[in-house]
PDB file of C-alpha atoms and ligand atoms in Angstrom:
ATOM      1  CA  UNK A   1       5.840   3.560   3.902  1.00 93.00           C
ATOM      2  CA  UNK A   2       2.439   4.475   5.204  1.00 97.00           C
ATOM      3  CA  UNK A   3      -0.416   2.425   4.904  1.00 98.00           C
ATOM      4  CA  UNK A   4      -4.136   3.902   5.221  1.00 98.00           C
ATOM      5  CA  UNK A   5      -6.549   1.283   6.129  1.00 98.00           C
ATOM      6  CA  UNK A   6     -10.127   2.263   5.679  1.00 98.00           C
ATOM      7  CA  UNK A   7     -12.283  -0.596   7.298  1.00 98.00           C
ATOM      8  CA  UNK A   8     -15.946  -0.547   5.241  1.00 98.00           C
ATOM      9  CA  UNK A   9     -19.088   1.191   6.113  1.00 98.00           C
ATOM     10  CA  UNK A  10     -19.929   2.805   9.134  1.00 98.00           C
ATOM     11  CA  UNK A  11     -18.370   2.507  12.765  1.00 98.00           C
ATOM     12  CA  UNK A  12     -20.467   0.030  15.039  1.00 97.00           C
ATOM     13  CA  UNK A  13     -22.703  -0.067  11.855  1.00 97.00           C
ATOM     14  CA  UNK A  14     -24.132   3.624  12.452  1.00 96.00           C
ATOM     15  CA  UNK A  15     -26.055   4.181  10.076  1.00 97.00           C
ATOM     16  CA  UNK A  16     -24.569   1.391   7.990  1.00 97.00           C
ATOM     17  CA  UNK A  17     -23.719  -2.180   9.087  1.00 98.00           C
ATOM     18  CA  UNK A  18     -22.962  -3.292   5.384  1.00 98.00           C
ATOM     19  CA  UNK A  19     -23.641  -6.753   4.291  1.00 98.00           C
ATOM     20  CA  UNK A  20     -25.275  -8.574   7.399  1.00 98.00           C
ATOM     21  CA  UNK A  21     -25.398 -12.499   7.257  1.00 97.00           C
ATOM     22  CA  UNK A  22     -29.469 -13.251   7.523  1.00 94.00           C
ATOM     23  CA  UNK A  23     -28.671 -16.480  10.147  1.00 96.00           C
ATOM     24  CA  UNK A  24     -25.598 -15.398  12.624  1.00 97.00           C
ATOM     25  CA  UNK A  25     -26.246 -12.031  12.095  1.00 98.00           C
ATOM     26  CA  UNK A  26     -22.478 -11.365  11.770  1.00 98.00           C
ATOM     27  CA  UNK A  27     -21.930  -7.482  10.257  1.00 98.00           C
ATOM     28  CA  UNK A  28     -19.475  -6.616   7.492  1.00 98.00           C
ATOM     29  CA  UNK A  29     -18.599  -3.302   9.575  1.00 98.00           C
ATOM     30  CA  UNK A  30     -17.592  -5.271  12.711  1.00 98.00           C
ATOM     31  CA  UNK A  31     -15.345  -7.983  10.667  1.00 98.00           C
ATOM     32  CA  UNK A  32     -13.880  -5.037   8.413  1.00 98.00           C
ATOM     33  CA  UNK A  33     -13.281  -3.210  11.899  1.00 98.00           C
ATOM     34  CA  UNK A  34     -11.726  -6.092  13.422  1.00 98.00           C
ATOM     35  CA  UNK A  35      -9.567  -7.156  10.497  1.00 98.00           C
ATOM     36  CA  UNK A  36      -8.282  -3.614   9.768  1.00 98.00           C
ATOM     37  CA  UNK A  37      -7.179  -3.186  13.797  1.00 98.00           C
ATOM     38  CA  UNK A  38      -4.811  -6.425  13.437  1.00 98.00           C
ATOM     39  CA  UNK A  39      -3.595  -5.339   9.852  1.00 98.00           C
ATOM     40  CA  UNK A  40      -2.361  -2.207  11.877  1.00 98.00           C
ATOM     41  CA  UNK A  41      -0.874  -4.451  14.485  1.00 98.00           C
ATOM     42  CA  UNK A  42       0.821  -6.452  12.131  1.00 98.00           C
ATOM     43  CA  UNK A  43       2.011  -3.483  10.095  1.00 98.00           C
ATOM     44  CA  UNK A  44       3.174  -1.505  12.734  1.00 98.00           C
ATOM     45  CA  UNK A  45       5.415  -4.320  14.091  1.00 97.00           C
ATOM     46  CA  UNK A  46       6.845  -4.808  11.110  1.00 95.00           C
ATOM     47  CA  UNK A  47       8.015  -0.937  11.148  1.00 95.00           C
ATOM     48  CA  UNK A  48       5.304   0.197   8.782  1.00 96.00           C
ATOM     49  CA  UNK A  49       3.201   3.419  10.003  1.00 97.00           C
ATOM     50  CA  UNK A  50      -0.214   3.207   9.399  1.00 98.00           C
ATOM     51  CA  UNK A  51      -3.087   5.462   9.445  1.00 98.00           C
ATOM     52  CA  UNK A  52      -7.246   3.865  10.183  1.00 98.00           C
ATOM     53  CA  UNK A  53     -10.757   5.524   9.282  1.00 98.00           C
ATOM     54  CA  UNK A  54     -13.647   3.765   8.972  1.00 98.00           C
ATOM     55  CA  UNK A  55     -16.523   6.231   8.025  1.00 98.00           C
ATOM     56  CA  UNK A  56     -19.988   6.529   6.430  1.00 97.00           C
ATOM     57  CA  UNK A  57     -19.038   9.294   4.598  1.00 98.00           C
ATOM     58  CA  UNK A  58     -16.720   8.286   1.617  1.00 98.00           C
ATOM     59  CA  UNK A  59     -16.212  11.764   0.841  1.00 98.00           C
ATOM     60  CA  UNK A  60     -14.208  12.262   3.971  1.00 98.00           C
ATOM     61  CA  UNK A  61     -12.516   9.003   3.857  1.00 98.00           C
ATOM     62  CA  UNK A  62     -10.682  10.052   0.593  1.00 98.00           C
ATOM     63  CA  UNK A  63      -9.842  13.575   1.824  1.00 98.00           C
ATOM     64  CA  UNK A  64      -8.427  12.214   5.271  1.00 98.00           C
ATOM     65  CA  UNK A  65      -6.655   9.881   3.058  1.00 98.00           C
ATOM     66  CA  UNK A  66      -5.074  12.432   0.599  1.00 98.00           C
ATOM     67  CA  UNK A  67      -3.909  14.712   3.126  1.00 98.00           C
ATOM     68  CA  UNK A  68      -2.107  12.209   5.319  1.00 97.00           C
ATOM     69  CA  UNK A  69       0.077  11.736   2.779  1.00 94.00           C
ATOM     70  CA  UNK A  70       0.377   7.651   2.650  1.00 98.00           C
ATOM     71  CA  UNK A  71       1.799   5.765   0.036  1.00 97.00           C
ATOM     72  CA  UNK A  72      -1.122   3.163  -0.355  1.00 98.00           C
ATOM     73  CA  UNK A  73      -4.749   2.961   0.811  1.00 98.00           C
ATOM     74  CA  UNK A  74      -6.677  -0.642   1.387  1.00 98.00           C
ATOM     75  CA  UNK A  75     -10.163  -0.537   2.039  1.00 98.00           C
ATOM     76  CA  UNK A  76     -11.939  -3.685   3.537  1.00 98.00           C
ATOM     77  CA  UNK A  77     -15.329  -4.909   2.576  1.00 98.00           C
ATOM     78  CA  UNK A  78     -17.108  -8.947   2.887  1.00 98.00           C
ATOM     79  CA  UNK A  79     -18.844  -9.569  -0.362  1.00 98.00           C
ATOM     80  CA  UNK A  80     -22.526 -10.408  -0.374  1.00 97.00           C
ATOM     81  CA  UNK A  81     -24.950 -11.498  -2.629  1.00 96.00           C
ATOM     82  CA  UNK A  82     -28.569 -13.590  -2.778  1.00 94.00           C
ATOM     83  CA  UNK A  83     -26.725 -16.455  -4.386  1.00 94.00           C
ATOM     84  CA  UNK A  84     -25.998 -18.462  -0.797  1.00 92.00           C
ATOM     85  CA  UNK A  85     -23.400 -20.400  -3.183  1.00 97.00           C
ATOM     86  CA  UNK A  86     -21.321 -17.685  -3.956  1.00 98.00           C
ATOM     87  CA  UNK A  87     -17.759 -17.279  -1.999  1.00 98.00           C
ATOM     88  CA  UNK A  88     -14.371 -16.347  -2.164  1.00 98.00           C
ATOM     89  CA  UNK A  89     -11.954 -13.644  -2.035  1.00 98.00           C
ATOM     90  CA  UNK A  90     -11.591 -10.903  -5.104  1.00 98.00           C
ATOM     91  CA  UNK A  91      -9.518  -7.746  -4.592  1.00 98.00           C
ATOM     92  CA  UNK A  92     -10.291  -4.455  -6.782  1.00 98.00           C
ATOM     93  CA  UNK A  93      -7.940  -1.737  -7.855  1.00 98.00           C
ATOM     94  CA  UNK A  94      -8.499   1.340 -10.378  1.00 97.00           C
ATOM     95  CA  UNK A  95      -8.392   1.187 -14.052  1.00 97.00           C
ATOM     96  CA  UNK A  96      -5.130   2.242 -15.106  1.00 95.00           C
ATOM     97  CA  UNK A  97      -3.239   2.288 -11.705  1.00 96.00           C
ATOM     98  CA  UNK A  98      -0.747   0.004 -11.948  1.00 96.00           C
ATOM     99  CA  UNK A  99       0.993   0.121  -8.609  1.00 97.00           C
ATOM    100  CA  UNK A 100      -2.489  -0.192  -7.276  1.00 98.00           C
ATOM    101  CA  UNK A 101      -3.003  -3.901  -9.487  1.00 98.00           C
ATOM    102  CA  UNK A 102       0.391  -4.903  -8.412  1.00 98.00           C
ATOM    103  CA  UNK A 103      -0.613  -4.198  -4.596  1.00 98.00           C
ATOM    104  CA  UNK A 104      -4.285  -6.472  -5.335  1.00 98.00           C
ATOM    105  CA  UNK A 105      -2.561  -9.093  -6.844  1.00 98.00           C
ATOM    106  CA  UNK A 106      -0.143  -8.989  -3.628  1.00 98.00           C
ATOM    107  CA  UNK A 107      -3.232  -9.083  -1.067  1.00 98.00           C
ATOM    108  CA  UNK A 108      -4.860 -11.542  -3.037  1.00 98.00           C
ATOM    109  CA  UNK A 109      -2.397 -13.927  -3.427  1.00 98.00           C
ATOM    110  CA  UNK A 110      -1.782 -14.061   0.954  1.00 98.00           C
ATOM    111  CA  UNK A 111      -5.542 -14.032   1.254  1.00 98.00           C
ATOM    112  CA  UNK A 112      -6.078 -17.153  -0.893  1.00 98.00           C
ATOM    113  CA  UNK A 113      -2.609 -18.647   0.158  1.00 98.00           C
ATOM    114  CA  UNK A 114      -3.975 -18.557   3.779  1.00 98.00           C
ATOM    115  CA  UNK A 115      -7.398 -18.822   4.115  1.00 98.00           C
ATOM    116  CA  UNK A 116      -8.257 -21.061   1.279  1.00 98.00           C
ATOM    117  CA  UNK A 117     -10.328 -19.530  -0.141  1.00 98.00           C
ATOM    118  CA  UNK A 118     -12.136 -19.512  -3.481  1.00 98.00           C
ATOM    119  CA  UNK A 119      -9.530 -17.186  -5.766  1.00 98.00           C
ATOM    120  CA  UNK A 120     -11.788 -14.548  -8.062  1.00 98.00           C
ATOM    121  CA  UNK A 121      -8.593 -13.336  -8.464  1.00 98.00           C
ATOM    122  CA  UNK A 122      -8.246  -9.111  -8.619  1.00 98.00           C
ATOM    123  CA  UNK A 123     -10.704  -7.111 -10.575  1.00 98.00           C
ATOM    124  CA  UNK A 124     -10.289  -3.598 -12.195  1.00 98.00           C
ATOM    125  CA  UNK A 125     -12.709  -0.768 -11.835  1.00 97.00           C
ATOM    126  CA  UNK A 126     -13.303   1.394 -14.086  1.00 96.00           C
ATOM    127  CA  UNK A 127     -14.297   4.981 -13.502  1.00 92.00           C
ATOM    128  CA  UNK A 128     -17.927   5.844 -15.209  1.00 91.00           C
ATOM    129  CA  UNK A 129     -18.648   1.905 -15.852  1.00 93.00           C
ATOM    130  CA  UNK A 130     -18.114   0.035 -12.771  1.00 93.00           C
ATOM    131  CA  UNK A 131     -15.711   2.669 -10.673  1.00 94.00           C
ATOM    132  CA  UNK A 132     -15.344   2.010  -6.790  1.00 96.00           C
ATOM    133  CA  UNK A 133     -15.819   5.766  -5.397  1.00 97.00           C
ATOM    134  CA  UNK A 134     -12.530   5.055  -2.824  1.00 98.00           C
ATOM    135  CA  UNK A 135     -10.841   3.802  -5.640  1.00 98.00           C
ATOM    136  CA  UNK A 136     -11.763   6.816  -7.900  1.00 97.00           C
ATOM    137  CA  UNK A 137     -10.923   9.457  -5.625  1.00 97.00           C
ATOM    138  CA  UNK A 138      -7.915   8.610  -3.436  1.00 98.00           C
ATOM    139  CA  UNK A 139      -4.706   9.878  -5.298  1.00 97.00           C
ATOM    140  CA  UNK A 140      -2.088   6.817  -3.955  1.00 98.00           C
ATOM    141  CA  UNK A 141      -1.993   3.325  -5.072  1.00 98.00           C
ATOM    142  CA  UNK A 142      -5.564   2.224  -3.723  1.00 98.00           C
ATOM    143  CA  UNK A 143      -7.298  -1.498  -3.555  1.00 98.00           C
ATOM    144  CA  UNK A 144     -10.495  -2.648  -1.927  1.00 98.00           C
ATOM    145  CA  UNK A 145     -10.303  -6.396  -0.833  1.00 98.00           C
ATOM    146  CA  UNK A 146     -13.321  -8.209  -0.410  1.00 98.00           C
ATOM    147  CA  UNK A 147     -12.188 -10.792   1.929  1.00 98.00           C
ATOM    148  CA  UNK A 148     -15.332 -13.505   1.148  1.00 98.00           C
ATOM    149  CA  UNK A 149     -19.009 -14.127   1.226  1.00 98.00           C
ATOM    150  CA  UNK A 150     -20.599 -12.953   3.976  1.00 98.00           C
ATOM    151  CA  UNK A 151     -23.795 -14.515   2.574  1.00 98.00           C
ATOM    152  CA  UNK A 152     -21.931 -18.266   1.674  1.00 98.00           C
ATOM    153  CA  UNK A 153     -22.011 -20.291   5.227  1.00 97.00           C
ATOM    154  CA  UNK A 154     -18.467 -21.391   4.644  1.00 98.00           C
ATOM    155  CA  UNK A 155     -17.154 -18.059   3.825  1.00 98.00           C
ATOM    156  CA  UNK A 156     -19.175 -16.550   6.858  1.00 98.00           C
ATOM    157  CA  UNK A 157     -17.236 -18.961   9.530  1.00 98.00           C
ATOM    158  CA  UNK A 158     -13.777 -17.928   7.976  1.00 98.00           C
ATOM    159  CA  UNK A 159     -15.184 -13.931   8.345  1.00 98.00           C
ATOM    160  CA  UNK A 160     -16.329 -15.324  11.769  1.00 98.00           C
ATOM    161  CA  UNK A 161     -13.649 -16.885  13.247  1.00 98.00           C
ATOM    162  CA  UNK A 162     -10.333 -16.481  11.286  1.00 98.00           C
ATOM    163  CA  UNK A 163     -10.363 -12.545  11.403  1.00 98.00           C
ATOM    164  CA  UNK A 164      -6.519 -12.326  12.657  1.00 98.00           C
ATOM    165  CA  UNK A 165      -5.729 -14.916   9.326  1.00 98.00           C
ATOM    166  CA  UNK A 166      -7.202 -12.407   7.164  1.00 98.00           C
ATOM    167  CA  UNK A 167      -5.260  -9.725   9.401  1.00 98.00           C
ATOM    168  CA  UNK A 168      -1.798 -11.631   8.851  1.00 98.00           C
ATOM    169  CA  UNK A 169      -2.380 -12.272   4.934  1.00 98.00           C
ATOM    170  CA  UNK A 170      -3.363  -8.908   3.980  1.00 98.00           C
ATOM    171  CA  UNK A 171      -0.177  -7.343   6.002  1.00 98.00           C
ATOM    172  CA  UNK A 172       2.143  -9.584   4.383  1.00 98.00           C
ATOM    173  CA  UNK A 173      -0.048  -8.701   1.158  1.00 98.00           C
ATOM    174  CA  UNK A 174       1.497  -4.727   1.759  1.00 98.00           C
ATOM    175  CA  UNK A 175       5.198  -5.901   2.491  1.00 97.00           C
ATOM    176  CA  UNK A 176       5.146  -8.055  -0.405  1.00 97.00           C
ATOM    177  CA  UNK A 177       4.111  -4.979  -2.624  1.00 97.00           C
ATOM    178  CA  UNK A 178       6.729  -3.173  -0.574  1.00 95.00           C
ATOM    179  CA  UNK A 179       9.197  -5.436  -1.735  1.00 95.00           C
ATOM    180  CA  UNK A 180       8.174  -5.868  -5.345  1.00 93.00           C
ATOM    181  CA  UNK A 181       8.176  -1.733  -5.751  1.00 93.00           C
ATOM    182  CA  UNK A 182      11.496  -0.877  -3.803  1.00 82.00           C
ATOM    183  CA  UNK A 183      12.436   1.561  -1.785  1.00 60.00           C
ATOM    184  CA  UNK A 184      10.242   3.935  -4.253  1.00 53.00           C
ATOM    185  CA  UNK A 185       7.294   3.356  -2.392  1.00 47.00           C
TER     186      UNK A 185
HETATM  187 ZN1   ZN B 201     -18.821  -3.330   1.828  1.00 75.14          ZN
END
């Protein structure tokens, strides 16, 4: 199986740091970065080949991911809104793919499982109403986890400090979906 990991917004937050917390002034880019980097380490050790982009440019994020030919594509955001009481982990896969809801409801599950946090449980986008652009236009099984709240002061230590947990749940996330789909993946 390969595995492309596509860490959100743009690298070392050029232009585009994402969702920045207002007091630590932690960036969504840099946790994404970080998290995606020990998914890879994880992955690889467990035999699985992985491929990494993190880009501004979503347009070349789903062609570099259609032409390497992997089986699944994760993309990793922190969620953010005004509401400071907002937090927890939701992961979002594409309306009628579903290989790509079994492989959310796989990350999800380790996420909450490990990091305790809040479960908003997986969450379907659909194309032309509330489609996810990397969701829309890669052609494999394809999720986007959004690991918690940047903006919720809880949430923001676990994206702070806990970065390898998040690591470690969403690789066992992809072999559990590995497991549940067979050898056909
Ligand atoms: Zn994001």
């Amino acid at each position: 199986m390969v595995v492309f990991i596509n860490p959100g917004h743009a690298p070392n937050g050029n232009p585009d740091p994402g969702a920045v917390n207002d007091t630590t002034g932690l960036r969504e880019c840099d946790v994404a970065k970080c998290v995606a980097d020990n998914v890879e380490q994880y992955l690889n050790a467990a035999g699985v080949t992985t491929e990494q982009l993190q880009s501004d440019s979503l347009g070349d994020i789903c062609r570099t991911a259609n032409d390497s030919g992997a089986d699944i594509f994760v993309s990793i955001h922190c969620n953010a809104v005004d509401a400071e009481s907002a937090n927890g982990t939701e992961t979002w896969a594409c309306a009628g793919s579903y290989r790509g809801s079994i492989l959310a409801d796989c990350i999800q599950k380790q996420i909450v499982e490990a990091l305790g946090t809040t479960d908003r449980g997986v969450k379907i986008a659909t194309p032309g109403v509330n489609g996810l652009y990397v969701l829309s236009n890669t052609a494999m099984p394809a999720v986007l986890v959004e690991l918690a709240f940047i903006s919720n002061v809880s949430d923001e230590q676990l994206l702070a400090d806990d970065q390898d947990d998040f690591a470690r749940a969403i690789a066992r996330g992809i072999t559990d979906y590995e497991l549940v789909v067979g050898g056909e993946a």
